[in-house]
Amino acid sequence: MISTHRPKYHFLPPQNWMNDPNGLIHWQGEYHLFYQHNPDAPFWGNMHWGHAVSPDLVHWRHLPIALAPTPGSPDADGVFSGCAIDAKGAPVFFYTGVFPEAQCMAVGSHNLSEIVKYAKNPIIPEPPPGLELAGFRDPFVWQEDNHWWMVIGSGIEDYGGTVLLYHSSNLTHWEYVGQLYSRSQNETDPLYTASMWECPNFVRFDHSNKRLLLISACDFLQPKYTVAMLGDYTDRQFQPEKIQKFDHGDNIYYAPQVFKDDTGRTIAIGWISEDRPPEYAEQAGWAGLASLPRELKLSSSGELLISPIDELKQLRLNHKTASYQLNKGDKSDLFTGVESGSVEYEIQLKYVEPVELLFSIAFDTDDSEKLTIVINTRDGVVKVDTTIASADQNIPGNLRDCPIVNQGNDLSLRLFLDRSVLELYVNDRTVMSARYYPVNPDISNMRAELKSGRECSIIASCYGLKSICL
Ligand code: FRU
């Protein structure tokens, strides 16, 4: 198995394919992660639920496959995405069986070593009548007002994405309530939201009446991106006030699942896909991984705050610091000969007037393979360029923008690099995931150059991060 690009502190299965995280639950003091998994090959197909457990949401131990298709049953062609709930002391799972798409239930044993499918599946055999729907999948369930509620992702033909709302008093009998929210695919302000929505998540922030609706927007089965909508929920209908991309890496980050842990935090884990030809995944023997867990909060002014969970700091191995005052045109080596492809950079910038600051992370001495990150505080964007990160012409890379929100005269960045996956957090408000595949990701040099603006001070830390496998 080619391991050069295999991440060390991002979760991925021992081998073969993964896509969406499923069934996230904090159960009996441990975190359980299930995920869409093809156990036979590093490409999508034959969907099972893989399973892993963690004491701290950071270190993971692989467990046997939790759910597999049952011949002759509603999930004979695959166990698609779904969620987990604590149903008054019992762990209960909901997922979509295919084909046709129908909602199914399963109950876990007390230590979650076994999950038994409900004998009378499916619990919702077909979409509500009278609607021309495209897709009917990915149940997300929560409890509120002494009722159980479920949302399911779908699209209305020739209109756009929709989320269908159901309720139940006993978890097995579900009634259709109506459309929680639908949005025309002709609307593009502030964002196009595609023709169909997968993997809806609907959560309330404690101490606030605001709700977050996360949907993964797709067109013709092609992931576009995940959209976060913040707004109000009245009379069983959601009305968004703010609509934004949840991750600016577009289709690279998709289908997150949100859950609340026993400490009351709202946490999201998404699927980060490959950005290289499928034959490379065949050779490597693996494809797809889970993002770092992200904590979601609301700021006092009602903005969505997104930050990597604090527990990740325990992975830090060694610490180097650099601090510079750059004037226009200055270049400086911040960190040279960094000896692990699995690192975190924490960077604070201060400036008196708008700046354009370029960071480059070069994987060899002649600069032929490098990532660049350009911070342009005048335009309010960070540009992440992976187009020359790999000398391999079959891996063209991308150039993508991440907006800067909450700008003053300073900026904070957290940059996670893990051999072929990058996550960049800007001011704990916007995030971008990306993939890059240099020939040797394990040694790098980080440089900074002030392209415009009078001066900029940089205080940076570099940490090697440990592996997360238990
Ligand atoms: C999202 C998705 C879900 C579906 C699952 C199948 O990536 O398409 O809608 O349940 O993946 O693997």
CSV table of C-alpha atoms and ligand atoms in Angstrom, one decimal:
chain,number,residue,atom,x,y,z
A,1,MET,CA,0.0,0.0,0.0
A,2,ILE,CA,1.5,3.4,-0.9
A,3,SER,CA,1.4,5.4,2.3
A,4,THR,CA,3.1,8.7,1.4
A,5,HIS,CA,-0.1,10.6,1.4
A,6,ARG,CA,-2.0,8.8,4.0
A,7,PRO,CA,-3.0,11.2,6.8
A,8,LYS,CA,-1.8,10.6,10.3
A,9,TYR,CA,-4.1,12.7,12.5
A,10,HIS,CA,-7.3,12.6,10.4
A,11,PHE,CA,-9.5,9.6,10.8
A,12,LEU,CA,-9.8,7.1,7.9
A,13,PRO,CA,-10.6,3.4,7.7
A,14,PRO,CA,-7.7,0.9,7.8
A,15,GLN,CA,-8.3,0.4,4.1
A,16,ASN,CA,-10.7,1.0,1.2
A,17,TRP,CA,-13.3,3.7,0.8
A,18,MET,CA,-15.1,6.0,3.2
A,19,ASN,CA,-17.6,8.8,2.6
A,20,ASP,CA,-20.1,10.4,5.0
A,21,PRO,CA,-19.7,10.2,8.8
A,22,ASN,CA,-22.8,8.6,10.3
A,23,GLY,CA,-24.4,7.9,13.6
A,24,LEU,CA,-22.1,10.2,15.7
A,25,ILE,CA,-22.9,9.7,19.4
A,26,HIS,CA,-21.3,10.2,22.8
A,27,TRP,CA,-22.3,7.0,24.5
A,28,GLN,CA,-21.3,5.8,27.9
A,29,GLY,CA,-18.4,8.2,28.0
A,30,GLU,CA,-17.0,7.2,24.6
A,31,TYR,CA,-17.4,8.7,21.2
A,32,HIS,CA,-18.7,6.5,18.4
A,33,LEU,CA,-18.1,7.3,14.8
A,34,PHE,CA,-19.8,5.3,12.0
A,35,TYR,CA,-19.2,6.0,8.4
A,36,GLN,CA,-20.2,5.1,4.8
A,37,HIS,CA,-17.8,2.4,3.8
A,38,ASN,CA,-17.1,0.1,0.9
A,39,PRO,CA,-15.2,-2.7,2.7
A,40,ASP,CA,-14.0,-4.3,-0.6
A,41,ALA,CA,-12.5,-1.4,-2.6
A,42,PRO,CA,-11.2,2.1,-2.5
A,43,PHE,CA,-14.1,3.5,-4.5
A,44,TRP,CA,-17.8,4.1,-3.8
A,45,GLY,CA,-20.1,1.1,-3.8
A,46,ASN,CA,-21.7,-1.7,-1.6
A,47,MET,CA,-22.4,0.7,1.3
A,48,HIS,CA,-21.8,-0.5,4.8
A,49,TRP,CA,-21.4,1.4,8.1
A,50,GLY,CA,-17.8,1.2,9.3
A,51,HIS,CA,-17.3,1.8,13.0
A,52,ALA,CA,-14.7,3.3,15.3
A,53,VAL,CA,-14.6,4.4,19.0
A,54,SER,CA,-12.7,7.1,20.8
A,55,PRO,CA,-12.2,8.2,24.4
A,56,ASP,CA,-11.6,11.8,23.4
A,57,LEU,CA,-12.8,12.5,19.9
A,58,VAL,CA,-9.1,12.6,18.8
A,59,HIS,CA,-7.7,9.0,19.1
A,60,TRP,CA,-9.7,6.3,17.4
A,61,ARG,CA,-9.7,2.5,17.5
A,62,HIS,CA,-11.2,0.6,14.6
A,63,LEU,CA,-14.1,-1.7,15.3
A,64,PRO,CA,-15.8,-4.4,13.1
A,65,ILE,CA,-18.3,-3.2,10.5
A,66,ALA,CA,-21.5,-2.2,12.3
A,67,LEU,CA,-24.1,-2.5,9.5
A,68,ALA,CA,-24.1,-4.4,6.3
A,69,PRO,CA,-26.8,-4.8,3.6
A,70,THR,CA,-29.2,-7.7,4.2
A,71,PRO,CA,-30.3,-9.6,1.1
A,72,GLY,CA,-34.0,-9.5,0.5
A,73,SER,CA,-34.5,-6.6,2.9
A,74,PRO,CA,-35.1,-2.8,2.3
A,75,ASP,CA,-31.3,-2.2,2.6
A,76,ALA,CA,-30.3,-5.1,0.2
A,77,ASP,CA,-28.5,-2.6,-2.1
A,78,GLY,CA,-26.8,-0.6,0.6
A,79,VAL,CA,-27.0,1.0,4.1
A,80,PHE,CA,-26.9,4.7,3.3
A,81,SER,CA,-26.3,7.6,5.7
A,82,GLY,CA,-28.1,8.3,8.9
A,83,CYS,CA,-27.8,9.2,12.6
A,84,ALA,CA,-27.9,8.0,16.1
A,85,ILE,CA,-29.9,9.1,19.1
A,86,ASP,CA,-30.1,8.3,22.8
A,87,ALA,CA,-33.7,7.1,23.1
A,88,LYS,CA,-34.2,7.2,26.9
A,89,GLY,CA,-31.1,5.0,27.5
A,90,ALA,CA,-31.1,3.0,24.3
A,91,PRO,CA,-28.9,3.8,21.3
A,92,VAL,CA,-31.1,3.9,18.3
A,93,PHE,CA,-30.0,4.4,14.7
A,94,PHE,CA,-31.8,5.6,11.6
A,95,TYR,CA,-30.5,5.2,8.1
A,96,THR,CA,-31.7,5.0,4.5
A,97,GLY,CA,-32.0,1.6,2.9
A,98,VAL,CA,-31.7,1.3,-0.8
A,99,PHE,CA,-33.2,0.7,-3.5
A,100,PRO,CA,-35.8,2.2,-3.5
A,101,GLU,CA,-34.8,4.7,-0.8
A,102,ALA,CA,-36.7,4.0,2.4
A,103,GLN,CA,-36.0,5.0,6.0
A,104,CYS,CA,-34.9,2.2,8.4
A,105,MET,CA,-34.2,1.8,12.1
A,106,ALA,CA,-31.8,-0.3,14.2
A,107,VAL,CA,-31.1,-0.6,17.9
A,108,GLY,CA,-27.6,-0.9,19.4
A,109,SER,CA,-26.6,-3.2,22.3
A,110,HIS,CA,-25.7,-1.4,25.5
A,111,ASN,CA,-21.9,-1.3,24.7
A,112,LEU,CA,-22.6,-0.8,21.0
A,113,SER,CA,-20.8,-4.0,20.0
A,114,GLU,CA,-23.8,-5.0,18.1
A,115,ILE,CA,-26.5,-3.2,16.2
A,116,VAL,CA,-29.7,-5.1,15.3
A,117,LYS,CA,-32.0,-3.9,12.5
A,118,TYR,CA,-35.7,-3.4,13.3
A,119,ALA,CA,-37.6,-6.4,12.1
A,120,LYS,CA,-40.4,-4.3,10.6
A,121,ASN,CA,-38.1,-2.1,8.5
A,122,PRO,CA,-38.7,0.2,6.7
A,123,ILE,CA,-40.2,2.6,9.1
A,124,ILE,CA,-40.9,5.1,6.3
A,125,PRO,CA,-41.3,3.1,3.1
A,126,GLU,CA,-41.8,5.9,0.6
A,127,PRO,CA,-41.8,9.7,0.2
A,128,PRO,CA,-44.9,11.7,1.0
A,129,PRO,CA,-47.5,11.6,-1.8
A,130,GLY,CA,-48.3,14.5,-4.1
A,131,LEU,CA,-44.7,15.8,-4.5
A,132,GLU,CA,-42.4,15.3,-7.4
A,133,LEU,CA,-39.3,14.5,-5.5
A,134,ALA,CA,-35.7,13.7,-6.4
A,135,GLY,CA,-34.2,11.7,-3.6
A,136,PHE,CA,-35.4,10.7,-0.2
A,137,ARG,CA,-32.5,10.0,2.1
A,138,ASP,CA,-30.3,10.7,5.1
A,139,PRO,CA,-32.6,10.9,8.2
A,140,PHE,CA,-31.6,13.1,11.1
A,141,VAL,CA,-33.6,12.7,14.3
A,142,TRP,CA,-33.9,14.8,17.5
A,143,GLN,CA,-36.2,15.1,20.5
A,144,GLU,CA,-38.2,18.3,21.3
A,145,ASP,CA,-41.5,19.1,23.0
A,146,ASN,CA,-41.9,15.4,24.0
A,147,HIS,CA,-41.9,14.4,20.4
A,148,TRP,CA,-39.3,12.8,18.1
A,149,TRP,CA,-38.6,14.8,14.9
A,150,MET,CA,-36.9,13.7,11.7
A,151,VAL,CA,-35.7,15.6,8.7
A,152,ILE,CA,-34.9,13.9,5.4
A,153,GLY,CA,-33.0,15.3,2.4
A,154,SER,CA,-34.7,15.7,-1.0
A,155,GLY,CA,-35.3,17.9,-4.0
A,156,ILE,CA,-38.4,19.1,-5.7
A,157,GLU,CA,-38.3,18.4,-9.4
A,158,ASP,CA,-37.8,21.6,-11.4
A,159,TYR,CA,-37.6,23.7,-8.3
A,160,GLY,CA,-34.7,23.0,-5.9
A,161,GLY,CA,-33.5,21.4,-2.6
A,162,THR,CA,-35.9,20.6,0.2
A,163,VAL,CA,-35.9,19.2,3.7
A,164,LEU,CA,-38.9,17.0,4.7
A,165,LEU,CA,-40.1,17.1,8.3
A,166,TYR,CA,-41.7,14.1,10.1
A,167,HIS,CA,-42.7,13.5,13.7
A,168,SER,CA,-43.3,10.5,15.9
A,169,SER,CA,-44.2,9.6,19.5
A,170,ASN,CA,-42.7,6.1,19.5
A,171,LEU,CA,-39.8,6.2,16.9
A,172,THR,CA,-41.4,3.5,14.7
A,173,HIS,CA,-44.5,5.2,13.4
A,174,TRP,CA,-43.8,8.5,11.6
A,175,GLU,CA,-46.1,11.1,10.2
A,176,TYR,CA,-45.2,13.6,7.5
A,177,VAL,CA,-45.5,17.2,8.8
A,178,GLY,CA,-44.5,19.2,5.7
A,179,GLN,CA,-41.5,20.9,4.1
A,180,LEU,CA,-39.2,22.3,6.8
A,181,TYR,CA,-37.6,24.5,4.2
A,182,SER,CA,-37.1,24.5,0.4
A,183,ARG,CA,-35.2,26.8,-1.8
A,184,SER,CA,-35.3,27.5,-5.5
A,185,GLN,CA,-32.3,26.6,-7.6
A,186,ASN,CA,-32.8,29.9,-9.4
A,187,GLU,CA,-31.8,31.8,-6.3
A,188,THR,CA,-28.2,32.7,-6.3
A,189,ASP,CA,-28.1,35.4,-3.7
A,190,PRO,CA,-25.9,34.9,-1.7
A,191,LEU,CA,-25.4,31.4,-2.9
A,192,TYR,CA,-26.6,28.9,-5.4
A,193,THR,CA,-28.0,25.9,-3.4
A,194,ALA,CA,-28.5,23.3,-6.2
A,195,SER,CA,-31.3,21.0,-7.2
A,196,MET,CA,-31.2,18.4,-4.3
A,197,TRP,CA,-30.1,18.3,-0.7
A,198,GLU,CA,-28.4,15.4,1.1
A,199,CYS,CA,-27.6,14.9,4.7
A,200,PRO,CA,-29.7,17.6,6.5
A,201,ASN,CA,-28.8,18.4,10.1
A,202,PHE,CA,-31.0,20.7,12.1
A,203,VAL,CA,-29.8,21.9,15.5
A,204,ARG,CA,-30.6,24.5,18.1
A,205,PHE,CA,-27.9,26.4,19.9
A,206,ASP,CA,-28.3,26.4,23.7
A,207,HIS,CA,-29.2,29.8,25.1
A,208,SER,CA,-30.6,30.9,21.8
A,209,ASN,CA,-33.6,30.3,19.7
A,210,LYS,CA,-31.5,30.3,16.5
A,211,ARG,CA,-31.3,27.2,14.5
A,212,LEU,CA,-28.7,25.9,12.2
A,213,LEU,CA,-29.7,24.0,9.1
A,214,LEU,CA,-26.8,22.3,7.3
A,215,ILE,CA,-27.5,20.7,4.0
A,216,SER,CA,-25.2,19.2,1.4
A,217,ALA,CA,-26.2,20.6,-2.0
A,218,CYS,CA,-25.8,18.4,-5.0
A,219,ASP,CA,-26.7,18.4,-8.7
A,220,PHE,CA,-27.2,15.1,-10.6
A,221,LEU,CA,-25.5,13.2,-7.8
A,222,GLN,CA,-22.5,15.4,-7.9
A,223,PRO,CA,-21.6,17.0,-4.6
A,224,LYS,CA,-21.3,20.8,-4.8
A,225,TYR,CA,-20.7,22.0,-1.2
A,226,THR,CA,-22.3,22.1,2.2
A,227,VAL,CA,-24.4,25.1,3.1
A,228,ALA,CA,-25.0,26.4,6.6
A,229,MET,CA,-28.2,28.4,7.2
A,230,LEU,CA,-28.9,30.2,10.4
A,231,GLY,CA,-32.4,31.3,11.2
A,232,ASP,CA,-35.7,30.9,13.0
A,233,TYR,CA,-38.0,28.0,13.4
A,234,THR,CA,-41.7,28.8,13.9
A,235,ASP,CA,-44.8,26.7,13.2
A,236,ARG,CA,-42.6,23.8,12.0
A,237,GLN,CA,-41.0,25.9,9.3
A,238,PHE,CA,-37.5,27.2,9.1
A,239,GLN,CA,-36.7,30.7,7.8
A,240,PRO,CA,-33.0,31.4,7.2
A,241,GLU,CA,-31.5,34.8,7.9
A,242,LYS,CA,-28.0,33.9,6.8
A,243,ILE,CA,-26.8,31.5,4.2
A,244,GLN,CA,-23.1,30.7,3.7
A,245,LYS,CA,-20.8,27.9,2.6
A,246,PHE,CA,-19.9,25.7,5.6
A,247,ASP,CA,-16.5,24.9,4.1
A,248,HIS,CA,-14.9,26.8,1.2
A,249,GLY,CA,-13.2,23.8,-0.2
A,250,ASP,CA,-16.5,23.1,-2.1
A,251,ASN,CA,-17.0,19.4,-3.0
A,252,ILE,CA,-13.8,18.4,-1.2
A,253,TYR,CA,-15.7,18.8,2.2
A,254,TYR,CA,-19.2,17.3,2.2
A,255,ALA,CA,-21.9,15.6,4.1
A,256,PRO,CA,-21.0,16.6,7.7
A,257,GLN,CA,-22.9,15.2,10.6
A,258,VAL,CA,-23.6,17.3,13.7
A,259,PHE,CA,-24.1,16.0,17.2
A,260,LYS,CA,-24.2,17.3,20.7
A,261,ASP,CA,-21.8,15.6,23.1
A,262,ASP,CA,-22.2,15.1,26.9
A,263,THR,CA,-20.4,18.4,27.6
A,264,GLY,CA,-23.2,20.2,25.6
A,265,ARG,CA,-20.9,21.1,22.7
A,266,THR,CA,-22.3,21.1,19.1
A,267,ILE,CA,-19.7,19.2,17.0
A,268,ALA,CA,-19.5,18.6,13.2
A,269,ILE,CA,-17.4,16.0,11.4
A,270,GLY,CA,-17.5,15.9,7.6
A,271,TRP,CA,-16.2,13.8,4.7
A,272,ILE,CA,-13.1,15.0,2.9
A,273,SER,CA,-12.7,13.4,-0.5
A,274,GLU,CA,-9.8,12.7,-2.8
A,275,ASP,CA,-8.7,15.1,-5.5
A,276,ARG,CA,-6.6,12.7,-7.5
A,277,PRO,CA,-7.4,10.2,-10.3
A,278,PRO,CA,-9.3,7.1,-9.1
A,279,GLU,CA,-6.4,4.8,-10.2
A,280,TYR,CA,-4.2,6.5,-7.6
A,281,ALA,CA,-6.7,5.5,-4.9
A,282,GLU,CA,-6.6,1.9,-6.3
A,283,GLN,CA,-2.8,1.9,-5.9
A,284,ALA,CA,-2.9,3.4,-2.5
A,285,GLY,CA,-5.7,1.1,-1.2
A,286,TRP,CA,-7.7,3.8,0.5
A,287,ALA,CA,-9.8,6.9,-0.4
A,288,GLY,CA,-11.6,9.5,1.7
A,289,LEU,CA,-11.3,10.6,5.3
A,290,ALA,CA,-13.0,12.4,8.1
A,291,SER,CA,-12.4,16.1,8.8
A,292,LEU,CA,-11.2,17.2,12.1
A,293,PRO,CA,-14.1,17.5,14.6
A,294,ARG,CA,-15.2,21.2,14.5
A,295,GLU,CA,-17.0,22.9,17.4
A,296,LEU,CA,-19.9,25.1,16.3
A,297,LYS,CA,-21.1,28.1,18.3
A,298,LEU,CA,-23.0,31.3,17.9
A,299,SER,CA,-21.1,34.6,18.5
A,300,SER,CA,-22.9,37.2,20.6
A,301,SER,CA,-23.7,39.0,17.3
A,302,GLY,CA,-25.2,35.8,15.9
A,303,GLU,CA,-22.4,34.7,13.6
A,304,LEU,CA,-21.5,31.0,13.2
A,305,LEU,CA,-18.2,30.3,14.9
A,306,ILE,CA,-16.3,27.2,13.6
A,307,SER,CA,-13.1,26.0,15.4
A,308,PRO,CA,-11.2,22.7,15.7
A,309,ILE,CA,-12.0,21.0,19.0
A,310,ASP,CA,-9.7,21.9,21.8
A,311,GLU,CA,-8.7,18.3,22.5
A,312,LEU,CA,-6.6,18.3,19.3
A,313,LYS,CA,-4.0,20.3,21.2
A,314,GLN,CA,-3.0,17.1,23.0
A,315,LEU,CA,-1.5,15.8,19.7
A,316,ARG,CA,1.1,18.6,19.7
A,317,LEU,CA,4.6,17.1,19.9
A,318,ASN,CA,7.1,19.9,19.6
A,319,HIS,CA,6.8,23.6,19.4
A,320,LYS,CA,8.8,26.1,17.3
A,321,THR,CA,8.0,29.8,17.2
A,322,ALA,CA,8.8,32.6,14.8
A,323,SER,CA,8.1,36.2,15.1
A,324,TYR,CA,8.7,38.8,12.4
A,325,GLN,CA,8.0,42.4,11.5
A,326,LEU,CA,7.7,42.5,7.7
A,327,ASN,CA,7.9,45.7,5.6
A,328,LYS,CA,6.6,45.9,2.1
A,329,GLY,CA,8.6,43.6,-0.2
A,330,ASP,CA,10.3,41.7,2.7
A,331,LYS,CA,10.6,37.9,2.6
A,332,SER,CA,11.4,35.7,5.4
A,333,ASP,CA,11.8,32.0,6.2
A,334,LEU,CA,9.5,31.3,9.0
A,335,PHE,CA,10.2,27.6,9.5
A,336,THR,CA,12.7,25.6,7.5
A,337,GLY,CA,13.3,21.8,7.3
A,338,VAL,CA,10.0,21.1,9.1
A,339,GLU,CA,10.3,17.3,9.5
A,340,SER,CA,6.8,16.0,9.6
A,341,GLY,CA,4.1,16.1,7.0
A,342,SER,CA,1.6,16.2,9.9
A,343,VAL,CA,1.8,19.7,11.4
A,344,GLU,CA,-0.2,22.5,12.7
A,345,TYR,CA,0.6,26.2,12.2
A,346,GLU,CA,-1.0,28.8,14.5
A,347,ILE,CA,-0.5,32.3,13.1
A,348,GLN,CA,-1.4,35.8,14.4
A,349,LEU,CA,-1.1,38.8,12.1
A,350,LYS,CA,-1.3,42.4,12.9
A,351,TYR,CA,-1.3,45.3,10.4
A,352,VAL,CA,-2.0,49.0,10.3
A,353,GLU,CA,-3.3,49.2,6.8
A,354,PRO,CA,-4.6,46.5,4.4
A,355,VAL,CA,-2.0,43.9,3.5
A,356,GLU,CA,-1.4,41.2,0.9
A,357,LEU,CA,0.7,38.6,2.6
A,358,LEU,CA,1.9,35.4,0.9
A,359,PHE,CA,2.7,32.2,2.7
A,360,SER,CA,4.4,29.4,0.8
A,361,ILE,CA,4.9,25.9,2.0
A,362,ALA,CA,7.5,24.3,-0.3
A,363,PHE,CA,8.1,20.6,-0.2
A,364,ASP,CA,11.5,20.7,-1.9
A,365,THR,CA,14.5,23.0,-2.1
A,366,ASP,CA,13.9,24.2,-5.6
A,367,ASP,CA,10.3,25.3,-4.9
A,368,SER,CA,8.9,23.1,-7.6
A,369,GLU,CA,6.1,21.7,-5.4
A,370,LYS,CA,4.5,24.1,-3.1
A,371,LEU,CA,1.2,25.3,-1.6
A,372,THR,CA,0.5,29.0,-1.4
A,373,ILE,CA,-1.8,30.9,0.8
A,374,VAL,CA,-2.4,34.6,0.0
A,375,ILE,CA,-4.1,36.7,2.6
A,376,ASN,CA,-5.6,39.8,1.1
A,377,THR,CA,-7.2,41.9,3.8
A,378,ARG,CA,-8.2,44.7,1.3
A,379,ASP,CA,-10.4,42.2,-0.7
A,380,GLY,CA,-11.2,40.3,2.5
A,381,VAL,CA,-10.2,36.9,1.1
A,382,VAL,CA,-7.6,34.2,1.6
A,383,LYS,CA,-6.6,32.3,-1.6
A,384,VAL,CA,-5.4,28.8,-1.2
A,385,ASP,CA,-3.5,27.5,-4.3
A,386,THR,CA,-2.7,23.9,-4.7
A,387,THR,CA,-2.1,24.1,-8.5
A,388,ILE,CA,1.6,23.6,-8.1
A,389,ALA,CA,1.6,21.4,-5.0
A,390,SER,CA,2.2,18.3,-7.1
A,391,ALA,CA,4.7,17.8,-9.9
A,392,ASP,CA,2.4,15.1,-11.2
A,393,GLN,CA,0.5,16.5,-14.2
A,394,ASN,CA,-2.4,14.2,-13.4
A,395,ILE,CA,-3.1,16.1,-10.2
A,396,PRO,CA,-3.9,19.7,-11.3
A,397,GLY,CA,-5.0,21.1,-7.9
A,398,ASN,CA,-7.2,24.1,-7.4
A,399,LEU,CA,-7.3,27.7,-6.6
A,400,ARG,CA,-10.0,28.6,-4.1
A,401,ASP,CA,-11.1,31.6,-2.0
A,402,CYS,CA,-12.1,31.7,1.6
A,403,PRO,CA,-13.7,34.9,2.8
A,404,ILE,CA,-12.2,36.8,5.8
A,405,VAL,CA,-15.0,37.5,8.3
A,406,ASN,CA,-14.7,39.8,11.3
A,407,GLN,CA,-11.7,41.8,10.2
A,408,GLY,CA,-10.1,44.4,12.4
A,409,ASN,CA,-6.4,45.1,12.2
A,410,ASP,CA,-5.5,41.6,13.0
A,411,LEU,CA,-6.2,38.1,11.8
A,412,SER,CA,-5.8,34.6,13.3
A,413,LEU,CA,-5.2,31.5,11.2
A,414,ARG,CA,-4.9,27.8,12.1
A,415,LEU,CA,-3.5,25.7,9.3
A,416,PHE,CA,-3.5,21.9,9.6
A,417,LEU,CA,-1.4,20.0,7.1
A,418,ASP,CA,-1.6,16.2,7.2
A,419,ARG,CA,0.5,14.8,4.4
A,420,SER,CA,-2.2,15.3,1.7
A,421,VAL,CA,-5.0,17.1,3.5
A,422,LEU,CA,-5.2,20.8,4.5
A,423,GLU,CA,-7.7,22.5,6.8
A,424,LEU,CA,-7.5,26.2,7.2
A,425,TYR,CA,-9.5,28.1,9.9
A,426,VAL,CA,-9.7,31.9,9.4
A,427,ASN,CA,-10.7,33.9,12.5
A,428,ASP,CA,-12.6,30.8,13.7
A,429,ARG,CA,-15.3,31.9,11.3
A,430,THR,CA,-14.6,30.5,7.8
A,431,VAL,CA,-12.9,27.3,6.9
A,432,MET,CA,-11.4,25.7,3.8
A,433,SER,CA,-10.4,22.0,3.3
A,434,ALA,CA,-8.2,21.1,0.4
A,435,ARG,CA,-6.1,18.2,-0.9
A,436,TYR,CA,-2.5,18.3,-2.2
A,437,TYR,CA,-0.2,15.5,-3.2
A,438,PRO,CA,3.5,16.4,-3.3
A,439,VAL,CA,6.1,13.7,-4.1
A,440,ASN,CA,7.4,13.9,-0.5
A,441,PRO,CA,5.1,15.8,1.9
A,442,ASP,CA,7.3,15.0,4.9
A,443,ILE,CA,9.8,17.9,4.7
A,444,SER,CA,8.7,21.4,4.1
A,445,ASN,CA,9.8,25.1,4.4
A,446,MET,CA,7.4,27.8,5.2
A,447,ARG,CA,8.1,31.4,3.9
A,448,ALA,CA,6.3,34.7,4.2
A,449,GLU,CA,6.4,37.6,1.9
A,450,LEU,CA,4.6,41.0,2.3
A,451,LYS,CA,3.5,41.8,-1.2
A,452,SER,CA,1.6,45.0,-0.4
A,453,GLY,CA,0.8,47.1,2.6
A,454,ARG,CA,3.2,49.1,4.8
A,455,GLU,CA,4.0,46.5,7.5
A,456,CYS,CA,2.7,43.4,9.1
A,457,SER,CA,3.7,41.6,12.2
A,458,ILE,CA,3.6,37.8,12.3
A,459,ILE,CA,3.7,35.6,15.4
A,460,ALA,CA,3.7,32.0,14.4
A,461,SER,CA,3.9,28.6,16.1
A,462,CYS,CA,4.6,25.3,14.4
A,463,TYR,CA,3.7,22.0,16.0
A,464,GLY,CA,4.4,18.4,14.8
A,465,LEU,CA,1.2,16.4,15.5
A,466,LYS,CA,1.1,12.8,16.6
A,467,SER,CA,-0.8,9.9,15.0
A,468,ILE,CA,-4.4,9.3,16.2
A,469,CYS,CA,-4.6,5.5,15.9
A,470,LEU,CA,-5.1,3.6,19.1
B,1,FRU,C1,-23.8,11.9,0.5
B,1,FRU,C2,-24.5,10.6,0.1
B,1,FRU,C3,-25.8,10.4,0.9
B,1,FRU,C4,-26.0,9.0,0.9
B,1,FRU,C5,-24.6,8.4,0.9
B,1,FRU,C6,-24.4,7.2,0.1
B,1,FRU,O1,-22.4,11.8,0.2
B,1,FRU,O2,-24.7,10.6,-1.3
B,1,FRU,O3,-26.9,11.2,0.4
B,1,FRU,O4,-26.8,8.5,1.9
B,1,FRU,O5,-23.7,9.4,0.4
B,1,FRU,O6,-23.1,6.7,0.3
